[in-house]
Amino acid sequence: MSRLITRRRFLIGSTLTASALGLSGCDLLVENPTMQQALRMAEGLTMRTQRLLIGDKTLAREFSVADISPTFRANGTSMPDGAEYQTLLSQKFSQWNLEVGGLVERPTKLSLAAIKAMPSRTQITRHDCVEGWSAIGQWTGVPLAAVLDKVGLKPEARYIVFHCADEYEKSLDGSGWYYESIDLVDAYHPQTILAHSMNGHDLEVPHGAPLRLRVERQLGYKQAKYLMRIEAVGDLAGLYGGNGGFWEDRGYEWYAGI
Ligand SMILES: Nc1nc2c(c(=O)[nH]1)N[C@H]1C(S)=C(S)[C@@H](COP(=O)(O)O)O[C@H]1N2
Ligand SMILES: [Mo]
């Protein structure tokens, strides 16, 4: 399947991998099956090695209030332009719900108020974007584990998928929606939260209002903003490009360990 090459995709893709390999653009990489297989094997190795070395429950470093960056850049989408999101925003997210479904015993919808009423965790962590910038921010939200316990995962569930409100790459076939996924080790990690607040106030639109994922041992593109729906699945093959995330479908690693 051939896709339109957007300028953004070319720029980001090429700085990430193609330049390191001396290729002229990420499409060379993305369309070369041998290279793809080699990358995915190396990625599996990285994930296993990292988990062997640091363990499943190791915490990402946490910082103090004094370390919080005075400015935290917004990256990727900074304002979803779809009508549905615009309506929800104009109502201050009073009608927004997080849908939780897929391979769960009790599919549910959670309002923002319900999410804010759940036990929360606050953490000050460093966000590392693959493009080469970092910022320290304070995040408050409900542990994903608490949400998953509420709905009850079915035994076949192996990944949690995060569906977002922004179509990052406009396309006729709808393949450009931002989404992400993590496995159950990261889903149940104590620092994996659905954050509704940043630096002590409600999440602002550029940073993913009303709710975003924080999965602190991975890179920036895993931190899905504008959450609309969470889905438990047994494998990632049936979703969009099959690689578990918007950027993963465009050549990035699925396990983006820092
Ligand atoms: N829905 C959505 N989530 C997203 C993105 C996006 O474009 N859309 N960009 C990702 C990238 S590449 C980064 S670095 C971070 C940026 O988060 P920030 O805007 O709060 O800095 O969000 C990630 N999550
Ligand atoms: Mo990023």
PDB file of C-alpha atoms and ligand atoms in Angstrom:
ATOM      1  CA  MET A   1       0.000   0.000   0.000  1.00  0.00           C
ATOM      2  CA  SER A   2       1.445   3.334  -0.916  1.00  0.00           C
ATOM      3  CA  ARG A   3       0.750   6.413   1.129  1.00  0.00           C
ATOM      4  CA  LEU A   4       1.209  10.058   0.451  1.00  0.00           C
ATOM      5  CA  ILE A   5       4.506  11.251   1.798  1.00  0.00           C
ATOM      6  CA  THR A   6       3.849  14.287   3.915  1.00  0.00           C
ATOM      7  CA  ARG A   7       6.640  16.749   4.543  1.00  0.00           C
ATOM      8  CA  ARG A   8       6.359  16.126   8.264  1.00  0.00           C
ATOM      9  CA  ARG A   9       6.669  12.423   7.843  1.00  0.00           C
ATOM     10  CA  PHE A  10       9.678  12.813   5.617  1.00  0.00           C
ATOM     11  CA  LEU A  11      11.427  15.190   7.993  1.00  0.00           C
ATOM     12  CA  ILE A  12      10.794  13.244  11.163  1.00  0.00           C
ATOM     13  CA  GLY A  13      11.234   9.832   9.639  1.00  0.00           C
ATOM     14  CA  SER A  14      14.480  10.776   8.020  1.00  0.00           C
ATOM     15  CA  THR A  15      16.070  12.212  11.149  1.00  0.00           C
ATOM     16  CA  LEU A  16      15.046   9.201  13.182  1.00  0.00           C
ATOM     17  CA  THR A  17      16.262   6.234  11.246  1.00  0.00           C
ATOM     18  CA  ALA A  18      17.085   6.783   7.641  1.00  0.00           C
ATOM     19  CA  SER A  19      19.907   9.222   8.284  1.00  0.00           C
ATOM     20  CA  ALA A  20      21.458   6.865  10.796  1.00  0.00           C
ATOM     21  CA  LEU A  21      21.465   4.193   8.138  1.00  0.00           C
ATOM     22  CA  GLY A  22      22.616   6.499   5.391  1.00  0.00           C
ATOM     23  CA  LEU A  23      19.354   6.283   3.510  1.00  0.00           C
ATOM     24  CA  SER A  24      17.766   9.299   1.933  1.00  0.00           C
ATOM     25  CA  GLY A  25      14.285   8.972   3.448  1.00  0.00           C
ATOM     26  CA  CYS A  26      12.245   6.798   5.748  1.00  0.00           C
ATOM     27  CA  ASP A  27      10.191   5.436   2.883  1.00  0.00           C
ATOM     28  CA  LEU A  28      13.118   3.441   1.651  1.00  0.00           C
ATOM     29  CA  LEU A  29      13.231   1.890   5.052  1.00  0.00           C
ATOM     30  CA  VAL A  30       9.533   1.475   5.504  1.00  0.00           C
ATOM     31  CA  GLU A  31       9.112  -0.291   2.202  1.00  0.00           C
ATOM     32  CA  ASN A  32      12.052  -2.635   2.545  1.00  0.00           C
ATOM     33  CA  PRO A  33      10.828  -5.863   4.174  1.00  0.00           C
ATOM     34  CA  THR A  34      14.275  -7.160   5.122  1.00  0.00           C
ATOM     35  CA  MET A  35      15.146  -3.919   6.821  1.00  0.00           C
ATOM     36  CA  GLN A  36      11.795  -3.897   8.569  1.00  0.00           C
ATOM     37  CA  GLN A  37      12.310  -7.385   9.870  1.00  0.00           C
ATOM     38  CA  ALA A  38      15.816  -6.552  11.058  1.00  0.00           C
ATOM     39  CA  LEU A  39      14.550  -3.495  12.888  1.00  0.00           C
ATOM     40  CA  ARG A  40      11.727  -5.393  14.544  1.00  0.00           C
ATOM     41  CA  MET A  41      14.085  -8.138  15.692  1.00  0.00           C
ATOM     42  CA  ALA A  42      16.450  -5.580  17.137  1.00  0.00           C
ATOM     43  CA  GLU A  43      13.526  -3.871  18.813  1.00  0.00           C
ATOM     44  CA  GLY A  44      12.365  -7.109  20.486  1.00  0.00           C
ATOM     45  CA  LEU A  45      15.898  -7.604  21.723  1.00  0.00           C
ATOM     46  CA  THR A  46      16.051  -4.070  23.110  1.00  0.00           C
ATOM     47  CA  MET A  47      12.799  -4.514  24.989  1.00  0.00           C
ATOM     48  CA  ARG A  48      13.791  -7.863  26.460  1.00  0.00           C
ATOM     49  CA  THR A  49      17.297  -6.696  27.378  1.00  0.00           C
ATOM     50  CA  GLN A  50      16.000  -3.536  28.963  1.00  0.00           C
ATOM     51  CA  ARG A  51      13.382  -5.400  30.984  1.00  0.00           C
ATOM     52  CA  LEU A  52      15.941  -8.007  32.049  1.00  0.00           C
ATOM     53  CA  LEU A  53      18.307  -5.287  33.174  1.00  0.00           C
ATOM     54  CA  ILE A  54      15.932  -2.862  34.830  1.00  0.00           C
ATOM     55  CA  GLY A  55      13.031  -5.130  35.783  1.00  0.00           C
ATOM     56  CA  ASP A  56       9.353  -4.673  35.100  1.00  0.00           C
ATOM     57  CA  LYS A  57       8.507  -2.347  37.951  1.00  0.00           C
ATOM     58  CA  THR A  58      11.477  -0.002  37.900  1.00  0.00           C
ATOM     59  CA  LEU A  59      10.336   3.597  38.161  1.00  0.00           C
ATOM     60  CA  ALA A  60      11.337   6.313  35.766  1.00  0.00           C
ATOM     61  CA  ARG A  61      13.212   9.062  37.581  1.00  0.00           C
ATOM     62  CA  GLU A  62      11.009  11.581  39.353  1.00  0.00           C
ATOM     63  CA  PHE A  63      12.003  15.199  39.921  1.00  0.00           C
ATOM     64  CA  SER A  64      11.146  17.976  42.349  1.00  0.00           C
ATOM     65  CA  VAL A  65       8.863  20.970  41.815  1.00  0.00           C
ATOM     66  CA  ALA A  66      11.921  23.177  41.350  1.00  0.00           C
ATOM     67  CA  ASP A  67      12.904  21.095  38.307  1.00  0.00           C
ATOM     68  CA  ILE A  68       9.669  21.728  36.380  1.00  0.00           C
ATOM     69  CA  SER A  69      10.473  23.322  33.026  1.00  0.00           C
ATOM     70  CA  PRO A  70       9.236  26.915  32.754  1.00  0.00           C
ATOM     71  CA  THR A  71       8.006  26.138  29.262  1.00  0.00           C
ATOM     72  CA  PHE A  72       6.878  22.778  27.983  1.00  0.00           C
ATOM     73  CA  ARG A  73       6.697  22.648  24.235  1.00  0.00           C
ATOM     74  CA  ALA A  74       3.603  21.206  22.585  1.00  0.00           C
ATOM     75  CA  ASN A  75       4.303  18.783  19.787  1.00  0.00           C
ATOM     76  CA  GLY A  76       2.291  17.026  17.110  1.00  0.00           C
ATOM     77  CA  THR A  77      -1.343  18.047  17.197  1.00  0.00           C
ATOM     78  CA  SER A  78      -1.962  21.095  19.357  1.00  0.00           C
ATOM     79  CA  MET A  79      -5.664  21.506  18.524  1.00  0.00           C
ATOM     80  CA  PRO A  80      -7.737  18.641  17.074  1.00  0.00           C
ATOM     81  CA  ASP A  81      -9.855  20.191  14.328  1.00  0.00           C
ATOM     82  CA  GLY A  82     -12.662  17.639  14.108  1.00  0.00           C
ATOM     83  CA  ALA A  83     -16.239  18.793  14.769  1.00  0.00           C
ATOM     84  CA  GLU A  84     -16.752  16.269  17.559  1.00  0.00           C
ATOM     85  CA  TYR A  85     -13.747  17.485  19.528  1.00  0.00           C
ATOM     86  CA  GLN A  86     -14.624  21.130  18.922  1.00  0.00           C
ATOM     87  CA  THR A  87     -18.091  20.555  20.370  1.00  0.00           C
ATOM     88  CA  LEU A  88     -16.720  18.730  23.409  1.00  0.00           C
ATOM     89  CA  LEU A  89     -14.216  21.532  23.975  1.00  0.00           C
ATOM     90  CA  SER A  90     -16.892  24.229  23.716  1.00  0.00           C
ATOM     91  CA  GLN A  91     -18.789  22.400  26.471  1.00  0.00           C
ATOM     92  CA  LYS A  92     -15.634  22.310  28.585  1.00  0.00           C
ATOM     93  CA  PHE A  93     -15.624  18.521  28.262  1.00  0.00           C
ATOM     94  CA  SER A  94     -18.750  18.180  30.431  1.00  0.00           C
ATOM     95  CA  GLN A  95     -20.187  15.785  27.803  1.00  0.00           C
ATOM     96  CA  TRP A  96     -16.899  14.002  27.074  1.00  0.00           C
ATOM     97  CA  ASN A  97     -16.583  10.367  28.113  1.00  0.00           C
ATOM     98  CA  LEU A  98     -13.713   7.951  27.995  1.00  0.00           C
ATOM     99  CA  GLU A  99     -14.976   4.733  26.460  1.00  0.00           C
ATOM    100  CA  VAL A 100     -13.315   1.606  27.798  1.00  0.00           C
ATOM    101  CA  GLY A 101     -14.002  -1.542  25.831  1.00  0.00           C
ATOM    102  CA  GLY A 102     -12.634  -4.387  23.759  1.00  0.00           C
ATOM    103  CA  LEU A 103     -11.608  -7.526  25.647  1.00  0.00           C
ATOM    104  CA  VAL A 104     -13.054  -6.441  28.986  1.00  0.00           C
ATOM    105  CA  GLU A 105     -15.773  -7.932  31.186  1.00  0.00           C
ATOM    106  CA  ARG A 106     -17.645  -4.681  31.828  1.00  0.00           C
ATOM    107  CA  PRO A 107     -17.330  -2.125  29.023  1.00  0.00           C
ATOM    108  CA  THR A 108     -17.920   1.318  30.448  1.00  0.00           C
ATOM    109  CA  LYS A 109     -17.906   5.054  29.857  1.00  0.00           C
ATOM    110  CA  LEU A 110     -16.232   7.361  32.344  1.00  0.00           C
ATOM    111  CA  SER A 111     -16.948  11.071  32.549  1.00  0.00           C
ATOM    112  CA  LEU A 112     -14.133  13.487  33.334  1.00  0.00           C
ATOM    113  CA  ALA A 113     -15.672  14.068  36.760  1.00  0.00           C
ATOM    114  CA  ALA A 114     -15.725  10.322  37.430  1.00  0.00           C
ATOM    115  CA  ILE A 115     -12.084  10.029  36.399  1.00  0.00           C
ATOM    116  CA  LYS A 116     -11.075  12.972  38.577  1.00  0.00           C
ATOM    117  CA  ALA A 117     -12.903  11.378  41.512  1.00  0.00           C
ATOM    118  CA  MET A 118     -10.794   8.209  41.289  1.00  0.00           C
ATOM    119  CA  PRO A 119      -7.601   7.836  43.368  1.00  0.00           C
ATOM    120  CA  SER A 120      -4.841   9.794  41.670  1.00  0.00           C
ATOM    121  CA  ARG A 121      -1.087   9.784  41.357  1.00  0.00           C
ATOM    122  CA  THR A 122       1.094  12.846  40.809  1.00  0.00           C
ATOM    123  CA  GLN A 123       4.545  12.540  39.291  1.00  0.00           C
ATOM    124  CA  ILE A 124       7.186  14.938  38.011  1.00  0.00           C
ATOM    125  CA  THR A 125       8.981  13.346  35.108  1.00  0.00           C
ATOM    126  CA  ARG A 126      11.027  14.156  32.052  1.00  0.00           C
ATOM    127  CA  HIS A 127       9.386  13.875  28.653  1.00  0.00           C
ATOM    128  CA  ASP A 128      11.809  12.937  25.884  1.00  0.00           C
ATOM    129  CA  CYS A 129      10.739  13.500  22.301  1.00  0.00           C
ATOM    130  CA  VAL A 130      12.424  11.495  19.583  1.00  0.00           C
ATOM    131  CA  GLU A 131      13.068  14.763  17.751  1.00  0.00           C
ATOM    132  CA  GLY A 132      15.645  15.660  20.378  1.00  0.00           C
ATOM    133  CA  TRP A 133      13.986  17.902  22.962  1.00  0.00           C
ATOM    134  CA  SER A 134      13.026  17.195  26.580  1.00  0.00           C
ATOM    135  CA  ALA A 135      10.952  18.927  29.231  1.00  0.00           C
ATOM    136  CA  ILE A 136      10.081  18.223  32.841  1.00  0.00           C
ATOM    137  CA  GLY A 137       6.453  18.404  33.861  1.00  0.00           C
ATOM    138  CA  GLN A 138       4.166  17.416  36.685  1.00  0.00           C
ATOM    139  CA  TRP A 139       1.323  15.063  35.813  1.00  0.00           C
ATOM    140  CA  THR A 140      -1.714  14.077  37.866  1.00  0.00           C
ATOM    141  CA  GLY A 141      -4.093  11.349  36.864  1.00  0.00           C
ATOM    142  CA  VAL A 142      -5.675   8.027  37.570  1.00  0.00           C
ATOM    143  CA  PRO A 143      -3.446   4.957  37.375  1.00  0.00           C
ATOM    144  CA  LEU A 144      -4.402   3.000  34.261  1.00  0.00           C
ATOM    145  CA  ALA A 145      -4.354  -0.127  36.472  1.00  0.00           C
ATOM    146  CA  ALA A 146      -7.311   1.239  38.456  1.00  0.00           C
ATOM    147  CA  VAL A 147      -9.343   1.768  35.282  1.00  0.00           C
ATOM    148  CA  LEU A 148      -8.483  -1.701  34.008  1.00  0.00           C
ATOM    149  CA  ASP A 149      -9.447  -3.247  37.349  1.00  0.00           C
ATOM    150  CA  LYS A 150     -12.781  -1.453  37.148  1.00  0.00           C
ATOM    151  CA  VAL A 151     -13.652  -2.997  33.782  1.00  0.00           C
ATOM    152  CA  GLY A 152     -11.931  -6.366  34.301  1.00  0.00           C
ATOM    153  CA  LEU A 153      -9.596  -7.526  31.535  1.00  0.00           C
ATOM    154  CA  LYS A 154     -10.499 -10.764  29.808  1.00  0.00           C
ATOM    155  CA  PRO A 155      -7.716 -13.381  29.861  1.00  0.00           C
ATOM    156  CA  GLU A 156      -7.101 -12.966  26.102  1.00  0.00           C
ATOM    157  CA  ALA A 157      -6.217  -9.268  26.498  1.00  0.00           C
ATOM    158  CA  ARG A 158      -2.545  -8.553  25.843  1.00  0.00           C
ATOM    159  CA  TYR A 159      -2.368  -4.905  24.801  1.00  0.00           C
ATOM    160  CA  ILE A 160      -4.139  -1.676  25.650  1.00  0.00           C
ATOM    161  CA  VAL A 161      -4.863   0.604  22.700  1.00  0.00           C
ATOM    162  CA  PHE A 162      -5.445   4.353  23.036  1.00  0.00           C
ATOM    163  CA  HIS A 163      -7.630   6.037  20.436  1.00  0.00           C
ATOM    164  CA  CYS A 164      -7.251   9.806  20.097  1.00  0.00           C
ATOM    165  CA  ALA A 165      -9.452  12.634  18.829  1.00  0.00           C
ATOM    166  CA  ASP A 166      -7.000  13.909  16.230  1.00  0.00           C
ATOM    167  CA  GLU A 167      -6.584  12.809  12.651  1.00  0.00           C
ATOM    168  CA  TYR A 168      -2.913  13.643  12.319  1.00  0.00           C
ATOM    169  CA  GLU A 169      -2.579  12.803   8.664  1.00  0.00           C
ATOM    170  CA  LYS A 170      -5.691  13.582   6.685  1.00  0.00           C
ATOM    171  CA  SER A 171      -6.478  10.697   4.419  1.00  0.00           C
ATOM    172  CA  LEU A 172      -9.461   9.458   2.480  1.00  0.00           C
ATOM    173  CA  ASP A 173      -9.259   5.971   3.964  1.00  0.00           C
ATOM    174  CA  GLY A 174      -9.180   7.173   7.586  1.00  0.00           C
ATOM    175  CA  SER A 175      -5.745   5.675   8.227  1.00  0.00           C
ATOM    176  CA  GLY A 176      -4.371   8.878   9.722  1.00  0.00           C
ATOM    177  CA  TRP A 177      -5.936   8.870  13.192  1.00  0.00           C
ATOM    178  CA  TYR A 178      -3.474   9.098  16.064  1.00  0.00           C
ATOM    179  CA  TYR A 179      -3.420   5.996  18.229  1.00  0.00           C
ATOM    180  CA  GLU A 180      -0.981   4.190  20.468  1.00  0.00           C
ATOM    181  CA  SER A 181      -0.644   0.927  22.361  1.00  0.00           C
ATOM    182  CA  ILE A 182       1.274  -0.585  25.253  1.00  0.00           C
ATOM    183  CA  ASP A 183       1.535  -4.081  26.681  1.00  0.00           C
ATOM    184  CA  LEU A 184       0.184  -5.159  30.054  1.00  0.00           C
ATOM    185  CA  VAL A 185       3.547  -4.777  31.808  1.00  0.00           C
ATOM    186  CA  ASP A 186       3.491  -1.064  31.040  1.00  0.00           C
ATOM    187  CA  ALA A 187      -0.275  -0.837  31.511  1.00  0.00           C
ATOM    188  CA  TYR A 188       0.028  -1.985  35.122  1.00  0.00           C
ATOM    189  CA  HIS A 189       3.220  -0.049  35.859  1.00  0.00           C
ATOM    190  CA  PRO A 190       2.603   2.325  38.801  1.00  0.00           C
ATOM    191  CA  GLN A 191       3.682   5.404  36.815  1.00  0.00           C
ATOM    192  CA  THR A 192       1.359   4.666  33.906  1.00  0.00           C
ATOM    193  CA  ILE A 193      -1.469   7.130  34.403  1.00  0.00           C
ATOM    194  CA  LEU A 194      -4.286   8.764  32.480  1.00  0.00           C
ATOM    195  CA  ALA A 195      -3.384  12.355  33.242  1.00  0.00           C
ATOM    196  CA  HIS A 196      -6.047  15.054  33.533  1.00  0.00           C
ATOM    197  CA  SER A 197      -3.770  17.707  35.044  1.00  0.00           C
ATOM    198  CA  MET A 198      -0.371  19.175  34.251  1.00  0.00           C
ATOM    199  CA  ASN A 199       1.669  21.390  36.559  1.00  0.00           C
ATOM    200  CA  GLY A 200      -1.263  21.684  38.945  1.00  0.00           C
ATOM    201  CA  HIS A 201      -4.052  22.693  36.567  1.00  0.00           C
ATOM    202  CA  ASP A 202      -6.393  21.027  34.083  1.00  0.00           C
ATOM    203  CA  LEU A 203      -4.619  19.783  30.989  1.00  0.00           C
ATOM    204  CA  GLU A 204      -4.548  22.471  28.331  1.00  0.00           C
ATOM    205  CA  VAL A 205      -5.596  21.720  24.772  1.00  0.00           C
ATOM    206  CA  PRO A 206      -2.048  21.738  23.311  1.00  0.00           C
ATOM    207  CA  HIS A 207      -1.035  19.089  25.846  1.00  0.00           C
ATOM    208  CA  GLY A 208      -3.965  16.760  25.222  1.00  0.00           C
ATOM    209  CA  ALA A 209      -7.099  17.967  27.031  1.00  0.00           C
ATOM    210  CA  PRO A 210      -9.043  16.501  28.621  1.00  0.00           C
ATOM    211  CA  LEU A 211      -7.010  13.324  29.160  1.00  0.00           C
ATOM    212  CA  ARG A 212      -3.701  11.892  27.985  1.00  0.00           C
ATOM    213  CA  LEU A 213      -1.552   8.874  28.620  1.00  0.00           C
ATOM    214  CA  ARG A 214       1.706   9.097  30.565  1.00  0.00           C
ATOM    215  CA  VAL A 215       3.833   5.993  30.202  1.00  0.00           C
ATOM    216  CA  GLU A 216       7.019   7.277  31.684  1.00  0.00           C
ATOM    217  CA  ARG A 217       9.621   4.767  30.556  1.00  0.00           C
ATOM    218  CA  GLN A 218       8.960   5.431  26.903  1.00  0.00           C
ATOM    219  CA  LEU A 219       9.463   8.245  24.400  1.00  0.00           C
ATOM    220  CA  GLY A 220       7.172  11.170  23.694  1.00  0.00           C
ATOM    221  CA  TYR A 221       5.187   9.715  20.830  1.00  0.00           C
ATOM    222  CA  LYS A 222       3.809   6.984  23.134  1.00  0.00           C
ATOM    223  CA  GLN A 223       2.209   9.687  25.360  1.00  0.00           C
ATOM    224  CA  ALA A 224      -1.116   9.721  23.519  1.00  0.00           C
ATOM    225  CA  LYS A 225      -3.074  12.987  23.864  1.00  0.00           C
ATOM    226  CA  TYR A 226      -6.816  13.684  23.387  1.00  0.00           C
ATOM    227  CA  LEU A 227      -7.938  10.252  24.600  1.00  0.00           C
ATOM    228  CA  MET A 228     -11.401   9.199  23.462  1.00  0.00           C
ATOM    229  CA  ARG A 229     -11.412   5.437  23.756  1.00  0.00           C
ATOM    230  CA  ILE A 230      -9.345   2.699  25.332  1.00  0.00           C
ATOM    231  CA  GLU A 231      -9.523  -0.783  23.908  1.00  0.00           C
ATOM    232  CA  ALA A 232      -8.087  -4.046  25.214  1.00  0.00           C
ATOM    233  CA  VAL A 233      -6.985  -6.333  22.376  1.00  0.00           C
ATOM    234  CA  GLY A 234      -5.270  -9.680  21.913  1.00  0.00           C
ATOM    235  CA  ASP A 235      -3.014  -8.502  19.118  1.00  0.00           C
ATOM    236  CA  LEU A 236      -2.285  -5.334  17.208  1.00  0.00           C
ATOM    237  CA  ALA A 237      -2.504  -6.684  13.690  1.00  0.00           C
ATOM    238  CA  GLY A 238      -6.120  -5.645  13.106  1.00  0.00           C
ATOM    239  CA  LEU A 239      -5.620  -1.967  13.852  1.00  0.00           C
ATOM    240  CA  TYR A 240      -4.736   0.563  11.157  1.00  0.00           C
ATOM    241  CA  GLY A 241      -1.291  -0.375   9.766  1.00  0.00           C
ATOM    242  CA  GLY A 242      -0.901  -3.219  12.269  1.00  0.00           C
ATOM    243  CA  ASN A 243       2.154  -1.903  14.104  1.00  0.00           C
ATOM    244  CA  GLY A 244       0.435  -0.560  17.204  1.00  0.00           C
ATOM    245  CA  GLY A 245       0.655   3.191  16.721  1.00  0.00           C
ATOM    246  CA  PHE A 246       0.423   6.109  14.316  1.00  0.00           C
ATOM    247  CA  TRP A 247       4.178   6.580  14.158  1.00  0.00           C
ATOM    248  CA  GLU A 248       4.874   2.871  14.428  1.00  0.00           C
ATOM    249  CA  ASP A 249       2.851   2.424  11.228  1.00  0.00           C
ATOM    250  CA  ARG A 250       5.281   4.915   9.680  1.00  0.00           C
ATOM    251  CA  GLY A 251       8.485   3.159  10.738  1.00  0.00           C
ATOM    252  CA  TYR A 252       9.051   4.029  14.393  1.00  0.00           C
ATOM    253  CA  GLU A 253       9.693   1.408  17.048  1.00  0.00           C
ATOM    254  CA  TRP A 254       6.705   0.106  19.000  1.00  0.00           C
ATOM    255  CA  TYR A 255       8.696  -0.280  22.189  1.00  0.00           C
ATOM    256  CA  ALA A 256      10.226   3.166  22.580  1.00  0.00           C
ATOM    257  CA  GLY A 257      12.143   2.596  25.827  1.00  0.00           C
ATOM    258  CA  ILE A 258      14.211   5.486  27.100  1.00  0.00           C
TER     259      ILE A 258
HETATM  260  N1  LIG B   1      -3.085  12.431  19.961  1.00  0.00           N
HETATM  261  C1  LIG B   1      -1.797  12.764  19.838  1.00  0.00           C
HETATM  262  N2  LIG B   1      -0.939  12.387  20.795  1.00  0.00           N
HETATM  263  C2  LIG B   1       0.383  12.706  20.699  1.00  0.00           C
HETATM  264  C3  LIG B   1       0.883  13.403  19.568  1.00  0.00           C
HETATM  265  C4  LIG B   1      -0.060  13.790  18.573  1.00  0.00           C
HETATM  266  O1  LIG B   1       0.268  14.428  17.558  1.00  0.00           O
HETATM  267  N3  LIG B   1      -1.382  13.449  18.742  1.00  0.00           N
HETATM  268  N4  LIG B   1       2.229  13.678  19.471  1.00  0.00           N
HETATM  269  C5  LIG B   1       3.140  12.860  20.296  1.00  0.00           C
HETATM  270  C6  LIG B   1       4.504  13.385  20.391  1.00  0.00           C
HETATM  271  S1  LIG B   1       5.561  13.051  19.107  1.00  0.00           S
HETATM  272  C7  LIG B   1       4.973  13.982  21.518  1.00  0.00           C
HETATM  273  S2  LIG B   1       6.587  14.448  21.704  1.00  0.00           S
HETATM  274  C8  LIG B   1       4.051  14.320  22.622  1.00  0.00           C
HETATM  275  C9  LIG B   1       4.039  15.813  22.842  1.00  0.00           C
HETATM  276  O2  LIG B   1       3.310  16.116  23.983  1.00  0.00           O
HETATM  277  P1  LIG B   1       3.112  17.650  24.325  1.00  0.00           P
HETATM  278  O3  LIG B   1       2.414  18.274  23.164  1.00  0.00           O
HETATM  279  O4  LIG B   1       2.346  17.712  25.598  1.00  0.00           O
HETATM  280  O5  LIG B   1       4.505  18.226  24.476  1.00  0.00           O
HETATM  281  O6  LIG B   1       2.722  13.899  22.401  1.00  0.00           O
HETATM  282  C10 LIG B   1       2.592  12.681  21.703  1.00  0.00           C
HETATM  283  N5  LIG B   1       1.207  12.319  21.685  1.00  0.00           N
HETATM  284 MO    MO B   2       7.689  13.430  19.955  1.00  0.00          MO
END
